[in-house]
Coordinates of C-alpha atoms in Angstrom, one line a residue:
M19 CA 6.3 -10.8 -5.1
R20 CA 3.4 -12.6 -3.4
N21 CA 5.3 -13.0 -0.1
Q22 CA 6.5 -9.4 -0.2
W23 CA 2.9 -8.1 -0.5
R24 CA 1.6 -10.5 2.1
R25 CA 4.3 -9.1 4.4
L26 CA 3.2 -5.6 3.5
A27 CA -0.4 -6.4 4.5
K28 CA 0.8 -8.1 7.7
G29 CA 3.2 -5.2 8.2
L30 CA 0.2 -3.3 9.6
L31 CA 0.3 -5.8 12.4
L32 CA 4.0 -6.6 12.6
G33 CA 5.7 -3.4 11.4
G34 CA 8.6 -2.7 9.1
M35 CA 7.8 -5.1 6.3
L36 CA 9.2 -3.2 3.4
L37 CA 8.7 -3.7 -0.3
S38 CA 11.9 -4.7 -1.9
S39 CA 10.6 -4.7 -5.5
A40 CA 13.2 -2.1 -6.1
A41 CA 15.9 -4.7 -5.5
C42 CA 17.2 -4.7 -9.0
A43 CA 20.3 -3.3 -10.6
G44 CA 21.1 0.3 -9.7
P45 CA 21.5 3.1 -12.1
G46 CA 24.7 3.0 -14.2
I47 CA 27.4 5.4 -13.3
Q48 CA 27.6 7.0 -16.7
E49 CA 23.9 7.9 -16.6
L50 CA 24.1 9.3 -13.1
N51 CA 27.1 11.5 -14.0
S52 CA 24.7 13.6 -16.0
Y53 CA 23.3 15.0 -12.8
M54 CA 26.2 17.2 -11.6
V55 CA 26.3 19.4 -8.6
P56 CA 28.3 22.6 -9.0
P57 CA 31.8 22.3 -7.5
E58 CA 31.3 25.2 -5.1
Q59 CA 28.5 23.2 -3.4
V60 CA 30.7 20.2 -2.7
G61 CA 32.1 20.4 0.9
D62 CA 35.8 20.1 1.6
D63 CA 35.4 17.4 4.2
T64 CA 33.3 14.3 3.5
Q65 CA 30.3 14.2 5.7
T66 CA 28.4 11.0 6.5
I67 CA 24.7 10.5 6.7
E68 CA 23.2 7.3 8.2
L69 CA 20.4 5.5 6.4
A70 CA 18.7 2.8 8.4
M71 CA 16.7 -0.1 6.9
T72 CA 16.0 -3.8 7.5
K73 CA 18.5 -6.3 6.3
S74 CA 16.0 -7.7 3.9
S75 CA 15.9 -4.3 2.1
K76 CA 19.7 -3.9 1.6
N77 CA 19.3 -4.3 -2.2
A78 CA 16.7 -1.5 -2.6
I79 CA 17.4 0.7 -5.6
F80 CA 17.7 3.9 -3.6
V81 CA 20.7 2.5 -1.7
S82 CA 22.6 0.6 -4.5
E83 CA 26.3 1.2 -4.5
A84 CA 26.1 3.0 -7.8
V85 CA 23.6 5.5 -6.5
T86 CA 25.3 6.2 -3.1
S87 CA 28.8 6.3 -4.7
E88 CA 27.7 8.8 -7.3
F89 CA 26.0 10.9 -4.7
E90 CA 29.2 11.0 -2.7
K91 CA 31.3 11.9 -5.8
Q92 CA 29.1 14.8 -6.6
T93 CA 28.4 16.2 -3.1
G94 CA 31.2 14.9 -0.9
I95 CA 28.5 13.3 1.3
R96 CA 28.8 9.7 2.1
V97 CA 25.8 7.4 2.8
K98 CA 26.4 4.9 5.5
L99 CA 23.9 2.0 5.7
Q100 CA 22.7 0.9 9.0
L101 CA 21.2 -2.6 8.7
L102 CA 18.6 -3.5 11.3
P103 CA 17.1 -7.0 12.1
T104 CA 13.8 -7.3 10.3
E105 CA 12.0 -8.9 13.2
Q106 CA 13.0 -6.1 15.7
V107 CA 13.1 -3.1 13.4
S108 CA 10.1 -1.3 14.9
S109 CA 11.4 -1.6 18.5
V110 CA 14.9 -0.7 17.6
L111 CA 13.8 2.4 15.7
K112 CA 11.4 3.4 18.6
T113 CA 14.4 3.3 21.0
K114 CA 16.7 5.3 18.6
L115 CA 14.0 8.0 18.2
A116 CA 13.3 8.2 21.9
V117 CA 16.9 8.5 23.0
G118 CA 18.0 11.0 20.3
E119 CA 20.0 8.6 18.3
A120 CA 17.9 8.8 15.2
P121 CA 19.5 8.0 11.8
D122 CA 19.4 10.7 9.1
L123 CA 17.2 8.6 6.8
I124 CA 15.0 5.6 7.3
L125 CA 13.7 3.3 4.7
Y126 CA 10.3 2.2 6.0
N127 CA 6.5 1.8 5.6
L128 CA 4.2 4.8 5.9
N129 CA 1.4 3.1 7.9
T130 CA 3.7 1.3 10.2
A131 CA 5.6 4.6 10.9
A132 CA 2.2 6.2 11.6
F133 CA 1.0 3.9 14.3
E134 CA 4.2 2.5 15.7
L135 CA 6.8 5.3 15.3
N136 CA 4.6 8.4 16.0
L137 CA 5.1 9.6 12.4
E138 CA 3.8 13.2 12.9
N139 CA 5.9 13.9 16.0
N140 CA 9.1 12.1 15.0
F141 CA 9.5 12.8 11.2
E142 CA 10.0 15.8 9.0
A143 CA 7.2 16.9 6.7
L144 CA 8.5 17.2 3.1
D145 CA 5.7 19.2 1.5
G146 CA 8.0 22.2 1.0
E147 CA 10.9 20.4 -0.7
P148 CA 11.9 21.6 -4.1
W149 CA 10.9 18.3 -5.8
A150 CA 7.5 18.2 -4.2
P151 CA 5.7 20.3 -6.9
R152 CA 6.8 17.9 -9.6
L153 CA 4.9 15.0 -8.0
V154 CA 1.9 13.6 -9.8
S155 CA 0.3 12.2 -6.6
R156 CA 1.2 12.8 -3.0
Q157 CA -1.5 10.7 -1.4
Q158 CA 0.5 7.5 -1.0
L159 CA 3.3 9.6 0.6
S160 CA 1.1 11.5 3.0
Y161 CA -0.6 11.0 6.4
N162 CA -3.2 13.3 7.8
G163 CA -2.7 15.8 5.0
R164 CA 1.1 16.2 5.3
M165 CA 3.7 14.5 3.2
Y166 CA 6.3 12.6 5.1
G167 CA 7.6 10.0 2.7
F168 CA 9.8 10.0 -0.5
H169 CA 9.4 7.6 -3.4
L170 CA 9.7 7.9 -7.1
T171 CA 6.8 5.6 -8.0
Q172 CA 3.0 5.9 -7.7
D173 CA 2.7 2.2 -8.3
A174 CA 1.5 1.6 -4.7
G175 CA -0.2 -1.7 -5.1
Q176 CA -3.6 -1.3 -6.6
Q177 CA -6.4 -3.4 -5.1
G178 CA -10.0 -4.2 -6.1
I179 CA -11.5 -7.2 -7.9
V180 CA -9.0 -9.4 -9.8
Y181 CA -10.9 -11.1 -12.6
N182 CA -10.3 -13.6 -15.4
K183 CA -10.9 -11.8 -18.7
K184 CA -11.1 -15.0 -20.7
I185 CA -14.0 -16.3 -18.6
F186 CA -15.8 -12.9 -18.9
R187 CA -15.3 -12.9 -22.7
R188 CA -16.5 -16.5 -23.1
L189 CA -19.6 -15.8 -21.1
G190 CA -20.3 -12.4 -22.7
L191 CA -19.9 -10.5 -19.4
K192 CA -19.0 -6.9 -18.8
V193 CA -17.2 -5.5 -15.8
P194 CA -19.9 -4.7 -13.2
Q195 CA -20.4 -1.1 -12.3
D196 CA -22.4 -1.6 -9.0
F197 CA -23.3 -4.3 -6.6
E198 CA -26.5 -5.3 -8.4
E199 CA -24.6 -5.8 -11.6
L200 CA -22.0 -7.8 -9.7
L201 CA -24.6 -10.2 -8.4
K202 CA -25.9 -10.8 -12.0
V203 CA -22.3 -11.5 -13.1
C204 CA -21.9 -13.9 -10.3
E205 CA -25.1 -15.8 -11.2
A206 CA -24.0 -16.2 -14.8
I207 CA -20.6 -17.5 -13.8
K208 CA -22.0 -19.9 -11.3
A209 CA -24.5 -21.2 -13.9
A210 CA -21.4 -22.0 -16.1
G211 CA -20.1 -24.2 -13.4
I212 CA -17.4 -21.9 -12.1
T213 CA -17.0 -20.4 -8.6
P214 CA -17.6 -16.6 -9.1
F215 CA -15.5 -15.5 -6.1
F216 CA -12.5 -17.0 -4.3
M217 CA -12.2 -15.9 -0.7
P218 CA -8.9 -16.9 1.0
F219 CA -10.0 -15.9 4.5
K220 CA -7.8 -18.4 6.3
D221 CA -5.4 -15.5 5.9
A222 CA -7.1 -12.9 8.2
W223 CA -5.6 -9.9 6.4
A224 CA -7.5 -10.8 3.2
T225 CA -10.9 -10.3 4.9
E226 CA -10.4 -6.5 4.9
L227 CA -9.6 -5.8 1.3
W228 CA -13.3 -5.4 0.2
T229 CA -14.2 -3.1 3.1
S230 CA -10.9 -1.2 3.0
S231 CA -11.3 -0.4 -0.7
A232 CA -15.0 0.4 -0.6
F233 CA -14.9 2.4 2.7
A234 CA -12.2 4.6 1.2
D235 CA -14.2 5.5 -1.9
Y236 CA -17.3 6.1 0.2
A237 CA -15.5 8.5 2.6
K238 CA -13.8 10.3 -0.3
K239 CA -17.1 11.0 -2.1
N240 CA -19.7 11.1 0.7
D241 CA -18.1 11.7 4.1
P242 CA -14.6 13.3 3.8
M243 CA -14.4 13.9 7.6
L244 CA -15.2 10.2 8.4
W245 CA -11.6 9.1 9.3
S246 CA -10.6 12.2 11.1
D247 CA -13.8 12.0 13.2
I248 CA -13.2 8.3 14.0
N249 CA -9.6 8.9 14.9
A250 CA -10.5 11.8 17.1
G251 CA -13.2 9.8 19.0
R252 CA -16.0 12.0 17.7
R253 CA -17.8 9.1 15.9
K254 CA -17.9 5.3 15.9
S255 CA -17.7 3.0 13.0
A256 CA -20.8 1.1 14.1
D257 CA -22.9 4.3 14.0
I258 CA -22.2 4.8 10.2
P259 CA -24.8 2.7 8.3
A260 CA -22.8 2.7 5.1
L261 CA -19.9 0.8 6.7
T262 CA -22.2 -2.0 7.9
A263 CA -24.0 -2.1 4.5
I264 CA -20.7 -2.5 2.7
T265 CA -19.6 -5.2 5.1
Q266 CA -22.9 -7.0 4.5
Q267 CA -22.3 -6.9 0.8
Q268 CA -19.2 -9.1 1.1
Y269 CA -20.9 -11.5 3.4
D270 CA -23.9 -11.7 1.0
L271 CA -21.6 -13.0 -1.7
Y272 CA -20.8 -15.9 0.6
K273 CA -24.3 -16.5 1.8
L274 CA -25.7 -16.5 -1.7
G275 CA -23.3 -19.3 -2.7
Y276 CA -21.0 -17.3 -5.0
T277 CA -17.8 -18.2 -3.2
N278 CA -15.6 -21.2 -2.3
G279 CA -17.4 -23.5 0.2
N280 CA -15.2 -22.9 3.2
V281 CA -13.7 -19.5 3.0
L282 CA -12.0 -19.8 6.4
R283 CA -10.2 -22.9 5.3
D284 CA -8.8 -21.7 2.0
S285 CA -5.7 -19.5 1.9
Y286 CA -3.9 -17.1 -0.5
D287 CA -1.4 -19.9 -1.3
M288 CA -4.2 -21.8 -3.0
A289 CA -5.4 -18.9 -5.2
V290 CA -2.9 -19.0 -8.0
D291 CA -3.7 -22.6 -9.0
T292 CA -7.4 -22.0 -8.5
F293 CA -7.3 -19.1 -11.0
I294 CA -5.0 -21.0 -13.5
G295 CA -7.4 -23.9 -13.4
E296 CA -10.4 -21.6 -14.0
K297 CA -12.0 -22.9 -10.8
A298 CA -12.8 -19.3 -9.8
A299 CA -13.3 -16.1 -11.8
M300 CA -12.8 -13.3 -9.3
M301 CA -11.1 -12.4 -6.0
T302 CA -10.9 -9.3 -4.0
M303 CA -7.1 -8.7 -4.1
G304 CA -4.4 -6.6 -5.5
D305 CA -2.4 -6.4 -8.8
W306 CA 0.4 -8.2 -7.0
F307 CA -1.7 -11.4 -7.3
I308 CA -1.9 -10.9 -11.1
A309 CA 1.9 -10.8 -11.2
D310 CA 2.0 -14.1 -9.2
V311 CA -0.3 -15.8 -11.6
L312 CA 1.5 -14.6 -14.7
Q313 CA 4.8 -15.8 -13.2
K314 CA 3.4 -19.3 -13.2
D315 CA 1.3 -19.1 -16.3
P316 CA 2.1 -16.2 -18.7
S317 CA -0.9 -17.1 -20.9
M318 CA -3.4 -16.0 -18.3
D319 CA -5.3 -12.8 -19.1
L320 CA -6.3 -11.1 -15.8
G321 CA -7.5 -7.6 -15.0
L322 CA -8.5 -5.5 -12.1
F323 CA -11.6 -3.3 -11.4
P324 CA -12.7 -1.3 -8.4
V325 CA -14.9 -2.9 -5.7
P326 CA -18.4 -2.2 -7.1
Y327 CA -20.1 -1.4 -3.8
A328 CA -21.6 1.6 -5.6
R329 CA -21.6 3.0 -9.2
G330 CA -18.5 4.8 -10.3
A331 CA -16.2 3.6 -7.5
D332 CA -12.5 4.5 -7.8
L333 CA -9.7 2.0 -7.6
A334 CA -8.1 1.6 -4.2
I335 CA -4.3 1.9 -3.7
S336 CA -2.4 0.4 -0.8
P337 CA 0.0 2.2 1.5
L338 CA 3.3 2.3 -0.3
G339 CA 6.2 0.5 1.2
G340 CA 9.9 1.2 0.9
Q341 CA 9.7 5.0 1.4
L342 CA 12.4 7.2 2.7
F343 CA 11.7 9.3 5.8
I344 CA 13.8 11.9 7.6
P345 CA 13.6 12.0 11.4
K346 CA 13.1 15.5 13.0
K347 CA 16.2 14.8 15.1
A348 CA 18.4 13.8 12.2
K349 CA 21.9 15.1 12.9
H350 CA 22.5 15.9 9.2
M351 CA 19.0 17.2 8.1
A352 CA 20.3 19.4 5.2
E353 CA 22.4 16.6 3.8
A354 CA 19.6 14.0 4.1
K355 CA 17.3 16.4 2.2
R356 CA 20.0 16.8 -0.4
F357 CA 20.1 13.1 -1.0
L358 CA 16.4 13.2 -1.7
E359 CA 16.9 16.0 -4.2
F360 CA 19.6 14.0 -5.9
L361 CA 17.3 11.0 -6.2
A362 CA 14.5 13.2 -7.5
S363 CA 16.6 14.9 -10.2
Q364 CA 15.2 14.3 -13.6
K365 CA 18.0 12.2 -15.1
V366 CA 18.7 10.2 -12.0
A367 CA 15.0 9.5 -11.4
Q368 CA 14.5 8.5 -15.0
E369 CA 17.3 6.0 -14.8
I370 CA 15.9 4.5 -11.6
I371 CA 12.3 4.4 -13.0
D372 CA 13.5 2.7 -16.2
R373 CA 15.7 0.1 -14.4
S374 CA 12.9 -0.7 -11.9
N375 CA 10.0 -0.5 -14.4
F376 CA 8.2 1.8 -12.0
I377 CA 5.1 3.9 -12.8
S378 CA 6.7 7.4 -12.4
N379 CA 5.4 9.8 -9.8
L380 CA 7.3 12.8 -11.3
R381 CA 5.8 14.8 -14.1
D382 CA 9.0 15.2 -16.0
V383 CA 10.0 11.5 -15.7
A384 CA 8.4 9.1 -18.2
T385 CA 6.9 5.8 -17.3
P386 CA 8.3 2.9 -19.3
E387 CA 6.1 0.4 -21.1
Q388 CA 4.3 -1.8 -18.5
P389 CA 3.0 -5.3 -18.6
A390 CA -0.5 -5.3 -20.3
Y391 CA -2.5 -5.6 -17.1
K392 CA -0.5 -2.8 -15.4
Q393 CA -0.6 -0.5 -18.4
E394 CA -4.4 -0.9 -18.4
I395 CA -4.6 0.0 -14.7
F396 CA -2.3 3.0 -15.3
E397 CA -4.4 4.3 -18.3
R398 CA -7.8 3.7 -16.8
Y399 CA -7.3 4.6 -13.1
I400 CA -3.9 6.0 -12.2
K401 CA -3.3 8.5 -15.1
P402 CA -6.8 10.1 -14.9
G403 CA -6.7 10.2 -11.0
R404 CA -9.4 7.6 -10.4
T405 CA -7.7 6.2 -7.3
V406 CA -8.2 6.5 -3.6
M407 CA -6.0 5.5 -0.7
T408 CA -7.4 2.4 1.1
A409 CA -9.2 2.9 4.4
A410 CA -6.2 1.0 5.9
S411 CA -4.0 4.0 5.2
S412 CA -6.2 6.0 7.7
Q413 CA -5.8 3.5 10.5
T414 CA -3.8 4.6 13.4
V415 CA -3.7 1.3 15.4
D416 CA -3.1 -2.4 14.9
P417 CA -6.0 -3.7 12.7
G418 CA -5.4 -7.4 13.6
D419 CA -8.4 -7.8 15.8
K420 CA -10.7 -6.2 13.1
W421 CA -9.6 -9.0 10.7
K422 CA -10.5 -11.6 13.4
Y423 CA -14.0 -10.0 13.8
L424 CA -14.5 -10.2 10.0
Q425 CA -13.5 -13.9 10.2
E426 CA -15.9 -14.4 13.0
M427 CA -18.7 -13.0 10.8
F428 CA -17.9 -15.5 8.1
A429 CA -18.0 -18.2 10.7
G430 CA -21.6 -17.2 11.5
G431 CA -20.8 -15.9 14.9
I432 CA -21.6 -12.2 14.6
T433 CA -23.4 -9.9 12.2
A434 CA -21.9 -7.2 10.0
H435 CA -23.0 -4.6 12.4
E436 CA -21.6 -6.5 15.4
V437 CA -18.2 -6.5 13.6
W438 CA -18.0 -2.8 14.0
V439 CA -19.5 -2.7 17.5
K440 CA -16.7 -5.0 18.6
W441 CA -14.1 -3.1 16.7
D442 CA -15.2 0.2 18.2
K443 CA -14.6 -1.2 21.7
R444 CA -11.2 -2.5 20.7
F445 CA -10.3 0.6 18.8
Q446 CA -11.1 2.8 21.9
Q447 CA -8.9 0.5 24.0
L448 CA -6.0 0.7 21.6
M449 CA -6.3 4.5 21.3
K450 CA -6.4 4.9 25.1
E451 CA -3.2 2.8 25.3
K452 CA -1.6 5.3 22.9
Q453 CA -2.9 8.1 25.0
A454 CA -4.5 9.6 21.9
L455 CA -6.5 12.8 22.1
G456 CA -10.2 12.2 22.5
F457 CA -9.7 8.8 24.2
W458 CA -8.4 9.7 27.7

């Protein structure tokens, strides 16, 4: 799981790194038989739709043999898998889309499709599909206000502050609700001889989790046009004081001595043992890290709370990997949409959700009992709608250089404001290379 989520984060840079958490046993044939298509809707001749994915995702639940075989049995439509090399998946799909050889379905990642495959121009919007009104949340399937992806789960990878509940209980601490409270919690933990925050910033992608989570909540509640303005060239990140202030908060934790000594030397790979050994109490990360820790030590009691840059912040959720997309130039558009309808049918979806232990994104499909930490996240944040898509989900270009600028700040080379001055210049260059409107 750890490597899958690290690949997902790096997928913003490399493209096509899909979640394969759904790589478990597919629905049983008997259960799937309960979703029957009327005989008059089954064609006389077997049609074939092509579904493209990386080789590493070939065991995904959507494409298990039980699922595709039952779909063919009920509809007469065969699903042919097109396995693409993981390392070249983005370039291969770009070529196929450009020359009119698009597959009928693609298993991919929303963000990568947005800034590498020209999502809005090349893929069909799915807002009007018959299963869409049954969705609990569309945000992790959507880009720029339109829904392009299909998935049955809303378990998109929640991120914020992972914390050791045992340490908090032992020291009589409560989850901080704002930054001032966080500083007081850090001081109490430090006084107990424990490092309050572990920052694994040798891995550049980890530097952005604080800002991406907090920026998203800030924009949602205070500046809803922020991302559209930035992406249209109407505003610059460096001209928005709140972005600099939030970035400075994370740096202050380091300068005040509340982190590991050399944040640019320590990596994610060190974090599990650091937490198990109670050498650190908190880390800005996602719930995938909790799963990694519990796999090694099931006795650990960890939780997750929103980045407390301001009071009442919502929990950030990551762009969801492993979604199904339909290209606009799909040769069998109707049949591809019918496959999504089949997957979204109540009984088929329930079987997939149960087998995969997903948090359901369909109102008429129940969520099975989750691990304690995930059940808590579901009850406190997902169920009441206290979530927000990370700022990373609004990015339209490769964010790799931004991560480097954040690393440079922790090295003492630039200020929090200068991070965004440098990023604005790089962002403008990348948008010009894309020939984006507002940057010509």
